[in-house]
PDB file of C-alpha atoms in Angstrom:
ATOM      1  CA  MET A  30       0.048   0.213   0.051  1.00 61.00           C
ATOM      2  CA  ASP A  31       1.333   4.020  -0.799  1.00 65.00           C
ATOM      3  CA  VAL A  32       1.482   5.375   2.492  1.00 62.00           C
ATOM      4  CA  GLY A  33       1.311   8.609   0.939  1.00 90.00           C
ATOM      5  CA  ILE A  34      -2.057   7.963  -0.106  1.00 94.00           C
ATOM      6  CA  LEU A  35      -3.102   7.600   3.628  1.00 94.00           C
ATOM      7  CA  ASP A  36      -1.478  10.887   4.432  1.00 94.00           C
ATOM      8  CA  LEU A  37      -3.434  12.462   1.651  1.00 95.00           C
ATOM      9  CA  LEU A  38      -6.636  11.193   2.993  1.00 96.00           C
ATOM     10  CA  ARG A  39      -5.875  11.914   6.267  1.00 95.00           C
ATOM     11  CA  ARG A  40      -5.534  15.663   5.242  1.00 95.00           C
ATOM     12  CA  VAL A  41      -9.224  15.858   3.400  1.00 96.00           C
ATOM     13  CA  ALA A  42     -10.132  14.273   6.803  1.00 96.00           C
ATOM     14  CA  SER A  43      -8.783  17.366   8.566  1.00 96.00           C
ATOM     15  CA  ALA A  44      -9.635  19.511   6.094  1.00 95.00           C
ATOM     16  CA  GLU A  45     -13.576  17.658   6.920  1.00 95.00           C
ATOM     17  CA  ALA A  46     -13.859  17.659   2.810  1.00 96.00           C
ATOM     18  CA  GLU A  47     -15.267  15.049   0.847  1.00 97.00           C
ATOM     19  CA  ILE A  48     -13.597  12.436  -1.135  1.00 97.00           C
ATOM     20  CA  ARG A  49     -16.732  10.892  -3.942  1.00 97.00           C
ATOM     21  CA  LEU A  50     -16.400   6.639  -4.179  1.00 97.00           C
ATOM     22  CA  LEU A  51     -17.140   5.566  -7.570  1.00 96.00           C
ATOM     23  CA  ASN A  52     -18.586   1.782  -8.128  1.00 95.00           C
ATOM     24  CA  VAL A  53     -20.417   0.397 -11.330  1.00 91.00           C
ATOM     25  CA  TYR A  54     -23.800  -1.485 -10.783  1.00 92.00           C
ATOM     26  CA  GLN A  55     -24.571  -3.273 -13.854  1.00 89.00           C
ATOM     27  CA  GLY A  56     -23.097  -0.729 -16.024  1.00 86.00           C
ATOM     28  CA  ILE A  57     -24.654   2.109 -14.126  1.00 89.00           C
ATOM     29  CA  PRO A  58     -22.052   4.338 -12.418  1.00 89.00           C
ATOM     30  CA  ILE A  59     -22.580   4.769  -8.842  1.00 93.00           C
ATOM     31  CA  ALA A  60     -20.823   8.045  -7.919  1.00 94.00           C
ATOM     32  CA  PHE A  61     -21.905   9.707  -3.991  1.00 96.00           C
ATOM     33  CA  PRO A  62     -20.043  11.605  -1.826  1.00 97.00           C
ATOM     34  CA  ALA A  63     -18.287  10.294   1.212  1.00 98.00           C
ATOM     35  CA  ALA A  64     -17.119  11.792   4.728  1.00 98.00           C
ATOM     36  CA  ILE A  65     -14.113  10.180   6.012  1.00 98.00           C
ATOM     37  CA  VAL A  66     -14.955   9.413  10.020  1.00 97.00           C
ATOM     38  CA  TYR A  67     -11.796   7.750  10.892  1.00 96.00           C
ATOM     39  CA  VAL A  68      -8.432   7.443   9.760  1.00 96.00           C
ATOM     40  CA  GLY A  69      -6.455   4.387  11.169  1.00 94.00           C
ATOM     41  CA  GLN A  70      -2.429   3.408  10.448  1.00 91.00           C
ATOM     42  CA  ASN A  71      -3.727   1.500   7.571  1.00 94.00           C
ATOM     43  CA  SER A  72      -7.360   2.608   6.671  1.00 96.00           C
ATOM     44  CA  ILE A  73     -10.430   4.876   6.742  1.00 97.00           C
ATOM     45  CA  THR A  74     -13.620   4.789   7.344  1.00 98.00           C
ATOM     46  CA  VAL A  75     -16.402   6.501   5.051  1.00 98.00           C
ATOM     47  CA  LYS A  76     -20.043   7.117   5.638  1.00 98.00           C
ATOM     48  CA  THR A  77     -22.181   7.456   2.111  1.00 97.00           C
ATOM     49  CA  GLU A  78     -25.130   6.958   1.137  1.00 96.00           C
ATOM     50  CA  ARG A  79     -27.115   3.469   0.798  1.00 95.00           C
ATOM     51  CA  TYR A  80     -26.763   2.992  -2.819  1.00 96.00           C
ATOM     52  CA  GLN A  81     -23.222   2.889  -2.647  1.00 97.00           C
ATOM     53  CA  LEU A  82     -22.922   1.072   0.274  1.00 96.00           C
ATOM     54  CA  VAL A  83     -24.644  -2.029  -1.444  1.00 96.00           C
ATOM     55  CA  CYS A  84     -22.289  -1.479  -4.278  1.00 96.00           C
ATOM     56  CA  LEU A  85     -19.240  -1.682  -1.528  1.00 97.00           C
ATOM     57  CA  TYR A  86     -20.746  -4.489  -0.849  1.00 95.00           C
ATOM     58  CA  GLN A  87     -20.959  -6.492  -3.901  1.00 93.00           C
ATOM     59  CA  GLU A  88     -17.838  -5.364  -5.354  1.00 94.00           C
ATOM     60  CA  ARG A  89     -15.733  -5.480  -1.908  1.00 95.00           C
ATOM     61  CA  GLN A  90     -13.890  -2.514  -3.839  1.00 96.00           C
ATOM     62  CA  THR A  91     -14.310   0.956  -4.823  1.00 97.00           C
ATOM     63  CA  TYR A  92     -12.363   3.681  -6.511  1.00 97.00           C
ATOM     64  CA  ILE A  93     -11.782   7.259  -4.562  1.00 97.00           C
ATOM     65  CA  GLN A  94     -11.680  10.744  -6.329  1.00 95.00           C
ATOM     66  CA  TYR A  95     -11.223  13.844  -5.030  1.00 95.00           C
ATOM     67  CA  PRO A  96      -9.676  16.950  -7.130  1.00 92.00           C
ATOM     68  CA  GLY A  97      -6.416  17.387  -5.240  1.00 87.00           C
ATOM     69  CA  PHE A  98      -5.198  13.943  -5.964  1.00 92.00           C
ATOM     70  CA  PRO A  99      -2.727  12.584  -8.685  1.00 91.00           C
ATOM     71  CA  ALA A 100      -4.843   9.928 -10.362  1.00 92.00           C
ATOM     72  CA  ILE A 101      -7.918   7.736  -8.813  1.00 93.00           C
ATOM     73  CA  ILE A 102      -7.099   5.495  -6.134  1.00 96.00           C
ATOM     74  CA  ARG A 103      -8.847   2.143  -5.774  1.00 96.00           C
ATOM     75  CA  ALA A 104      -9.267   0.394  -2.062  1.00 97.00           C
ATOM     76  CA  ARG A 105     -10.595  -3.100  -1.210  1.00 97.00           C
ATOM     77  CA  VAL A 106     -14.055  -3.373   1.336  1.00 97.00           C
ATOM     78  CA  GLU A 107     -12.385  -4.515   4.577  1.00 97.00           C
ATOM     79  CA  ARG A 108     -15.485  -3.948   6.657  1.00 95.00           C
ATOM     80  CA  LEU A 109     -19.342  -2.909   6.482  1.00 95.00           C
ATOM     81  CA  GLU A 110     -21.503  -1.694   8.745  1.00 94.00           C
ATOM     82  CA  PRO A 111     -25.015  -0.983   7.273  1.00 93.00           C
ATOM     83  CA  GLN A 112     -27.218   0.303  10.121  1.00 92.00           C
ATOM     84  CA  VAL A 113     -24.597   3.658  10.047  1.00 94.00           C
ATOM     85  CA  LEU A 114     -23.664   4.030   6.380  1.00 96.00           C
ATOM     86  CA  GLN A 115     -20.293   3.234   7.181  1.00 97.00           C
ATOM     87  CA  ALA A 116     -17.558   1.250   5.481  1.00 97.00           C
ATOM     88  CA  THR A 117     -14.198   1.011   6.548  1.00 98.00           C
ATOM     89  CA  LEU A 118     -11.472   0.465   3.246  1.00 98.00           C
ATOM     90  CA  THR A 119      -7.957  -0.384   3.145  1.00 97.00           C
ATOM     91  CA  GLU A 120      -4.723  -1.489   0.667  1.00 96.00           C
ATOM     92  CA  PHE A 121      -5.222   2.087  -0.743  1.00 96.00           C
ATOM     93  CA  GLU A 122      -3.399   2.664  -4.559  1.00 95.00           C
ATOM     94  CA  TYR A 123      -3.407   4.741  -7.745  1.00 94.00           C
ATOM     95  CA  THR A 124      -4.896   3.202 -10.863  1.00 90.00           C
ATOM     96  CA  ARG A 125      -5.219   4.434 -14.791  1.00 79.00           C
ATOM     97  CA  GLU A 126      -7.860   2.358 -15.510  1.00 70.00           C
ATOM     98  CA  GLY A 127      -9.558   4.562 -16.676  1.00 66.00           C
ATOM     99  CA  ILE A 128     -12.564   4.452 -14.473  1.00 70.00           C
ATOM    100  CA  GLY A 129     -15.310   7.436 -14.658  1.00 59.00           C
ATOM    101  CA  ASP A 130     -14.061   8.246 -18.024  1.00 59.00           C
ATOM    102  CA  ARG A 131     -16.842   6.553 -20.193  1.00 60.00           C
ATOM    103  CA  ARG A 132     -19.079   9.186 -21.560  1.00 62.00           C
ATOM    104  CA  GLN A 133     -22.219   7.166 -22.175  1.00 74.00           C
ATOM    105  CA  ILE A 134     -24.372   5.318 -19.421  1.00 86.00           C
ATOM    106  CA  ARG A 135     -23.906   1.685 -20.534  1.00 90.00           C
ATOM    107  CA  VAL A 136     -26.587  -1.135 -19.039  1.00 94.00           C
ATOM    108  CA  TRP A 137     -26.535  -4.997 -18.408  1.00 93.00           C
ATOM    109  CA  PRO A 138     -29.684  -6.999 -19.760  1.00 93.00           C
ATOM    110  CA  LYS A 139     -32.047  -8.221 -17.087  1.00 89.00           C
ATOM    111  CA  GLU A 140     -32.170 -11.312 -19.293  1.00 88.00           C
ATOM    112  CA  GLY A 141     -30.421 -12.587 -21.975  1.00 91.00           C
ATOM    113  CA  VAL A 142     -30.470 -10.770 -25.063  1.00 94.00           C
ATOM    114  CA  THR A 143     -29.301 -12.940 -28.363  1.00 95.00           C
ATOM    115  CA  GLY A 144     -28.736 -10.659 -31.692  1.00 95.00           C
ATOM    116  CA  GLU A 145     -27.681 -11.409 -35.138  1.00 96.00           C
ATOM    117  CA  LEU A 146     -24.496 -10.313 -36.289  1.00 96.00           C
ATOM    118  CA  GLN A 147     -23.500  -9.598 -40.086  1.00 96.00           C
ATOM    119  CA  LEU A 148     -20.028  -9.072 -41.817  1.00 94.00           C
ATOM    120  CA  PRO A 149     -20.261  -7.621 -44.868  1.00 91.00           C
ATOM    121  CA  GLU A 150     -18.036 -10.539 -47.164  1.00 85.00           C
ATOM    122  CA  ARG A 151     -20.162 -13.267 -45.236  1.00 87.00           C
ATOM    123  CA  ALA A 152     -24.000 -14.932 -46.376  1.00 86.00           C
ATOM    124  CA  GLU A 153     -24.198 -16.456 -43.025  1.00 89.00           C
ATOM    125  CA  SER A 154     -25.191 -14.105 -39.799  1.00 92.00           C
ATOM    126  CA  ILE A 155     -23.561 -15.165 -37.003  1.00 93.00           C
ATOM    127  CA  ARG A 156     -25.210 -15.424 -33.413  1.00 94.00           C
ATOM    128  CA  GLY A 157     -24.284 -13.642 -30.307  1.00 95.00           C
ATOM    129  CA  GLU A 158     -25.547 -12.811 -26.912  1.00 97.00           C
ATOM    130  CA  LEU A 159     -25.848  -8.920 -26.018  1.00 97.00           C
ATOM    131  CA  ALA A 160     -23.345  -8.022 -22.853  1.00 96.00           C
ATOM    132  CA  ASP A 161     -24.202  -4.477 -22.684  1.00 96.00           C
ATOM    133  CA  ILE A 162     -25.404  -1.305 -24.743  1.00 96.00           C
ATOM    134  CA  SER A 163     -25.097   2.182 -24.565  1.00 95.00           C
ATOM    135  CA  LEU A 164     -26.471   4.925 -27.040  1.00 95.00           C
ATOM    136  CA  ASP A 165     -23.249   4.648 -29.118  1.00 95.00           C
ATOM    137  CA  GLY A 166     -21.827   1.469 -28.288  1.00 96.00           C
ATOM    138  CA  MET A 167     -22.148  -2.387 -27.322  1.00 97.00           C
ATOM    139  CA  GLY A 168     -20.835  -5.418 -26.095  1.00 97.00           C
ATOM    140  CA  ILE A 169     -21.469  -8.514 -27.358  1.00 97.00           C
ATOM    141  CA  TYR A 170     -20.714 -12.050 -26.062  1.00 97.00           C
ATOM    142  CA  LEU A 171     -18.878 -15.259 -28.692  1.00 94.00           C
ATOM    143  CA  PRO A 172     -17.406 -18.289 -28.332  1.00 86.00           C
ATOM    144  CA  ASP A 173     -13.806 -18.447 -27.276  1.00 80.00           C
ATOM    145  CA  ASN A 174     -12.406 -19.489 -30.442  1.00 82.00           C
ATOM    146  CA  GLU A 175      -9.863 -18.879 -33.072  1.00 83.00           C
ATOM    147  CA  TYR A 176     -12.226 -19.152 -35.417  1.00 85.00           C
ATOM    148  CA  TYR A 177     -14.426 -16.326 -33.971  1.00 85.00           C
ATOM    149  CA  THR A 178     -11.395 -14.469 -32.934  1.00 84.00           C
ATOM    150  CA  HIS A 179     -10.239 -14.509 -36.983  1.00 87.00           C
ATOM    151  CA  LEU A 180     -12.902 -13.349 -38.240  1.00 90.00           C
ATOM    152  CA  PHE A 181     -14.176 -10.043 -35.552  1.00 92.00           C
ATOM    153  CA  ARG A 182     -10.934  -8.178 -35.757  1.00 91.00           C
ATOM    154  CA  GLN A 183     -10.390  -5.042 -34.856  1.00 95.00           C
ATOM    155  CA  GLY A 184     -11.960  -1.887 -37.619  1.00 96.00           C
ATOM    156  CA  ARG A 185     -14.167  -4.567 -39.060  1.00 96.00           C
ATOM    157  CA  LYS A 186     -18.182  -3.408 -40.104  1.00 96.00           C
ATOM    158  CA  VAL A 187     -20.670  -5.207 -38.790  1.00 97.00           C
ATOM    159  CA  ALA A 188     -24.430  -4.822 -38.709  1.00 97.00           C
ATOM    160  CA  ILE A 189     -25.866  -5.814 -35.610  1.00 97.00           C
ATOM    161  CA  SER A 190     -29.575  -6.643 -35.496  1.00 96.00           C
ATOM    162  CA  LEU A 191     -31.937  -8.015 -32.066  1.00 94.00           C
ATOM    163  CA  ARG A 192     -35.138  -7.439 -30.343  1.00 93.00           C
ATOM    164  CA  LEU A 193     -34.516  -5.566 -26.849  1.00 93.00           C
ATOM    165  CA  PRO A 194     -36.962  -6.540 -23.997  1.00 87.00           C
ATOM    166  CA  GLY A 195     -39.412  -4.652 -21.867  1.00 76.00           C
ATOM    167  CA  VAL A 196     -39.491  -1.909 -23.932  1.00 68.00           C
ATOM    168  CA  TYR A 197     -43.107  -1.564 -24.727  1.00 59.00           C
ATOM    169  CA  GLN A 198     -45.683  -1.517 -21.914  1.00 54.00           C
ATOM    170  CA  ILE A 199     -49.423  -2.498 -22.262  1.00 47.00           C
ATOM    171  CA  LYS A 200     -51.828  -2.514 -19.641  1.00 50.00           C
ATOM    172  CA  GLN A 201     -53.472  -5.305 -18.047  1.00 54.00           C
ATOM    173  CA  PRO A 202     -56.054  -6.878 -15.465  1.00 54.00           C
ATOM    174  CA  LYS A 203     -54.157  -6.660 -12.549  1.00 52.00           C
ATOM    175  CA  ARG A 204     -53.391  -9.937 -10.928  1.00 48.00           C
ATOM    176  CA  TYR A 205     -52.890 -10.433  -7.193  1.00 43.00           C
ATOM    177  CA  GLU A 206     -50.377 -12.804  -5.577  1.00 45.00           C
ATOM    178  CA  GLY A 207     -48.711 -12.966  -2.371  1.00 45.00           C
ATOM    179  CA  GLY A 208     -44.985 -13.219  -2.642  1.00 43.00           C
ATOM    180  CA  SER A 209     -43.431 -11.176   0.741  1.00 44.00           C
ATOM    181  CA  MET A 210     -42.055 -13.765   2.753  1.00 40.00           C
ATOM    182  CA  GLY A 211     -40.090 -15.565  -0.047  1.00 42.00           C
ATOM    183  CA  GLU A 212     -37.886 -12.876  -0.042  1.00 41.00           C
ATOM    184  CA  VAL A 213     -37.078 -13.294   3.263  1.00 36.00           C
ATOM    185  CA  ASN A 214     -36.866 -16.988   2.868  1.00 39.00           C
ATOM    186  CA  ARG A 215     -34.743 -17.063  -0.038  1.00 35.00           C
ATOM    187  CA  TYR A 216     -32.326 -14.475   1.889  1.00 36.00           C
ATOM    188  CA  ASP A 217     -28.822 -16.011   1.986  1.00 40.00           C
ATOM    189  CA  ARG A 218     -27.366 -14.471   4.665  1.00 35.00           C
ATOM    190  CA  THR A 219     -23.590 -15.562   3.852  1.00 38.00           C
ATOM    191  CA  GLN A 220     -23.788 -13.660   0.257  1.00 43.00           C
ATOM    192  CA  LEU A 221     -26.599 -11.423  -0.921  1.00 46.00           C
ATOM    193  CA  ARG A 222     -27.345 -11.924  -4.593  1.00 42.00           C
ATOM    194  CA  LEU A 223     -29.756 -10.396  -7.364  1.00 42.00           C
ATOM    195  CA  SER A 224     -31.610 -13.985  -7.245  1.00 38.00           C
ATOM    196  CA  THR A 225     -32.975 -12.963  -3.902  1.00 40.00           C
ATOM    197  CA  ILE A 226     -34.913  -9.941  -5.083  1.00 42.00           C
ATOM    198  CA  HIS A 227     -38.087  -9.715  -6.614  1.00 40.00           C
ATOM    199  CA  THR A 228     -38.441  -7.542  -9.244  1.00 43.00           C
ATOM    200  CA  PRO A 229     -41.307  -7.664 -12.476  1.00 43.00           C
ATOM    201  CA  SER A 230     -39.524 -10.033 -14.970  1.00 45.00           C
ATOM    202  CA  TYR A 231     -39.985  -8.787 -19.125  1.00 44.00           C
ATOM    203  CA  GLY A 232     -43.421  -9.766 -19.688  1.00 44.00           C
ATOM    204  CA  SER A 233     -44.811 -10.272 -16.365  1.00 44.00           C
ATOM    205  CA  ASP A 234     -47.129  -7.946 -14.687  1.00 41.00           C
ATOM    206  CA  ARG A 235     -45.595  -5.484 -12.438  1.00 44.00           C
ATOM    207  CA  GLU A 236     -46.749  -4.816  -8.810  1.00 45.00           C
ATOM    208  CA  ASP A 237     -48.323  -1.764  -8.435  1.00 48.00           C
ATOM    209  CA  SER A 238     -52.186   0.195  -8.654  1.00 46.00           C
ATOM    210  CA  THR A 239     -51.964  -0.821 -12.519  1.00 54.00           C
ATOM    211  CA  ALA A 240     -50.150  -4.016 -13.808  1.00 56.00           C
ATOM    212  CA  ILE A 241     -48.358  -3.392 -16.587  1.00 54.00           C
ATOM    213  CA  LYS A 242     -47.023  -6.201 -19.350  1.00 58.00           C
ATOM    214  CA  THR A 243     -43.870  -5.713 -20.859  1.00 59.00           C
ATOM    215  CA  ILE A 244     -43.039  -6.530 -24.574  1.00 63.00           C
ATOM    216  CA  HIS A 245     -40.101  -6.477 -27.203  1.00 70.00           C
ATOM    217  CA  SER A 246     -39.154  -3.639 -29.048  1.00 75.00           C
ATOM    218  CA  PRO A 247     -39.714  -3.699 -32.744  1.00 83.00           C
ATOM    219  CA  GLU A 248     -36.329  -5.219 -34.486  1.00 89.00           C
ATOM    220  CA  ILE A 249     -33.771  -2.984 -34.441  1.00 92.00           C
ATOM    221  CA  GLU A 250     -30.736  -3.175 -37.419  1.00 94.00           C
ATOM    222  CA  VAL A 251     -27.559  -1.015 -36.827  1.00 96.00           C
ATOM    223  CA  TYR A 252     -23.829  -0.407 -38.589  1.00 97.00           C
ATOM    224  CA  GLY A 253     -21.170  -0.046 -36.475  1.00 98.00           C
ATOM    225  CA  ILE A 254     -17.326  -1.298 -35.831  1.00 98.00           C
ATOM    226  CA  ILE A 255     -15.333  -3.643 -33.874  1.00 97.00           C
ATOM    227  CA  SER A 256     -13.179  -1.323 -31.406  1.00 97.00           C
ATOM    228  CA  ASN A 257     -12.072  -4.102 -29.093  1.00 95.00           C
ATOM    229  CA  HIS A 258     -12.286  -7.731 -28.402  1.00 93.00           C
ATOM    230  CA  TYR A 259     -10.948  -9.625 -25.526  1.00 92.00           C
ATOM    231  CA  THR A 260     -11.683 -12.033 -22.631  1.00 90.00           C
ATOM    232  CA  GLU A 261     -13.504 -10.684 -19.642  1.00 89.00           C
ATOM    233  CA  ALA A 262     -11.333 -11.229 -16.559  1.00 83.00           C
ATOM    234  CA  ASN A 263     -14.344 -12.081 -14.066  1.00 80.00           C
ATOM    235  CA  THR A 264     -16.571 -13.919 -16.608  1.00 85.00           C
ATOM    236  CA  ARG A 265     -13.873 -15.556 -18.626  1.00 88.00           C
ATOM    237  CA  ARG A 266     -15.838 -14.742 -21.902  1.00 92.00           C
ATOM    238  CA  TYR A 267     -15.368 -13.602 -24.942  1.00 94.00           C
ATOM    239  CA  ARG A 268     -16.456 -10.629 -26.172  1.00 96.00           C
ATOM    240  CA  ILE A 269     -16.130  -7.400 -28.795  1.00 96.00           C
ATOM    241  CA  GLY A 270     -16.849  -4.027 -28.677  1.00 97.00           C
ATOM    242  CA  ILE A 271     -18.808  -2.178 -31.265  1.00 98.00           C
ATOM    243  CA  ARG A 272     -18.623   1.421 -31.998  1.00 97.00           C
ATOM    244  CA  LEU A 273     -21.962   2.122 -33.530  1.00 97.00           C
ATOM    245  CA  GLN A 274     -23.753   4.669 -36.335  1.00 95.00           C
ATOM    246  CA  PRO A 275     -26.767   4.727 -34.301  1.00 94.00           C
ATOM    247  CA  ASN A 276     -29.930   5.536 -36.958  1.00 95.00           C
ATOM    248  CA  GLU A 277     -33.140   7.177 -35.072  1.00 95.00           C
ATOM    249  CA  GLN A 278     -34.668   4.091 -34.334  1.00 92.00           C
ATOM    250  CA  TYR A 279     -31.642   2.880 -31.970  1.00 95.00           C
ATOM    251  CA  ARG A 280     -31.350   6.142 -30.362  1.00 95.00           C
ATOM    252  CA  SER A 281     -35.184   6.299 -29.786  1.00 93.00           C
ATOM    253  CA  ILE A 282     -35.933   2.341 -28.176  1.00 93.00           C
ATOM    254  CA  VAL A 283     -32.106   2.181 -26.565  1.00 95.00           C
ATOM    255  CA  THR A 284     -33.200   5.536 -24.547  1.00 94.00           C
ATOM    256  CA  GLN A 285     -36.185   3.688 -23.061  1.00 92.00           C
ATOM    257  CA  PHE A 286     -34.196   0.724 -22.796  1.00 94.00           C
ATOM    258  CA  ILE A 287     -31.737   2.499 -20.256  1.00 94.00           C
ATOM    259  CA  SER A 288     -33.871   4.543 -18.350  1.00 92.00           C
ATOM    260  CA  GLN A 289     -36.199   1.361 -18.180  1.00 91.00           C
ATOM    261  CA  ARG A 290     -32.999  -0.197 -16.355  1.00 93.00           C
ATOM    262  CA  GLN A 291     -31.624   2.621 -14.600  1.00 92.00           C
ATOM    263  CA  SER A 292     -35.260   2.544 -12.661  1.00 92.00           C
ATOM    264  CA  GLU A 293     -35.083  -1.491 -12.217  1.00 92.00           C
ATOM    265  CA  ILE A 294     -31.778  -0.802 -10.977  1.00 93.00           C
ATOM    266  CA  ILE A 295     -32.671   1.511  -8.081  1.00 93.00           C
ATOM    267  CA  GLN A 296     -35.616  -0.860  -7.389  1.00 94.00           C
ATOM    268  CA  GLU A 297     -32.615  -3.701  -6.306  1.00 94.00           C
ATOM    269  CA  LEU A 298     -30.620  -1.450  -4.913  1.00 95.00           C
ATOM    270  CA  ASN A 299     -33.148  -0.191  -2.506  1.00 94.00           C
ATOM    271  CA  ALA A 300     -34.147  -3.906  -2.010  1.00 95.00           C
ATOM    272  CA  LEU A 301     -30.422  -5.145  -1.222  1.00 94.00           C
ATOM    273  CA  TYR A 302     -30.259  -2.234   0.882  1.00 94.00           C
ATOM    274  CA  ARG A 303     -33.120  -3.652   3.039  1.00 93.00           C
ATOM    275  CA  LEU A 304     -31.711  -7.048   3.215  1.00 92.00           C
ATOM    276  CA  LEU A 305     -28.033  -5.727   4.299  1.00 91.00           C
ATOM    277  CA  THR A 306     -29.299  -3.952   7.419  1.00 89.00           C
ATOM    278  CA  ARG A 307     -31.286  -6.994   8.912  1.00 86.00           C
ATOM    279  CA  GLU A 308     -27.687  -7.999   9.464  1.00 72.00           C
ATOM    280  CA  THR A 309     -26.549  -7.095  13.291  1.00 60.00           C
ATOM    281  CA  GLY A 310     -23.126  -6.511  13.647  1.00 62.00           C
ATOM    282  CA  ALA A 311     -20.446  -5.025  10.975  1.00 70.00           C
ATOM    283  CA  LEU A 312     -20.007  -6.782   7.852  1.00 74.00           C
ATOM    284  CA  ARG A 313     -16.821  -8.513   6.294  1.00 70.00           C
TER     285      ARG A 313
END
């Protein structure tokens, strides 16, 4: 650990200034101010917002931003106290990963979305799975083998066609179903998972005063250029990144999809925080 970083954080605490914590949850940047309430020998304790706290629990790390720092700092989460919105951070190091530099919001689909990829010189299309999507780009998972690595090289043009789930909504008769206890029974106290949270699936009725059925969008066709390709470290899946040339239809549908996913993600974060606060004592 760089001891100079801890000295900088100590000065911020003495000035009663706030740092900003940055995490990414399902593609959405989550960045809230945090007050440094204690500086130890190798760690600091911060107080922040509930959404940030859930991200700290999920990722076990965070990134620290402050105008006077030479670079963004990465820190490991050592301890969480959800009831008082506090977390203890340690193992500080500068990072050049470019986190926080993304100009467009990019979201992950809630459910699997497959699409067809077409290269100009090939007659047959190739199926891929949507990894994430924004207004000017998307990531696509492909099988990890030499054939696809050779085909989808950086700089090649590609056409993509797919349907996004849940973009259009129609009113449905209300169905009343019990389910509040299921959330508690599915709660694994050793590790929170998104599967423990009940959020409406695409094509299901929402649990509000007016039931809504969500349906898939019309087929989107958009063109782009492959900007990168790599195997993800966390999933070990091969993916390509595509820089798009979006048309009006694409922008309209994807804007709705991103807005919907943002709302769903806020619901998930609130539900996860409620589960976290049911634990007594600190979480490690």
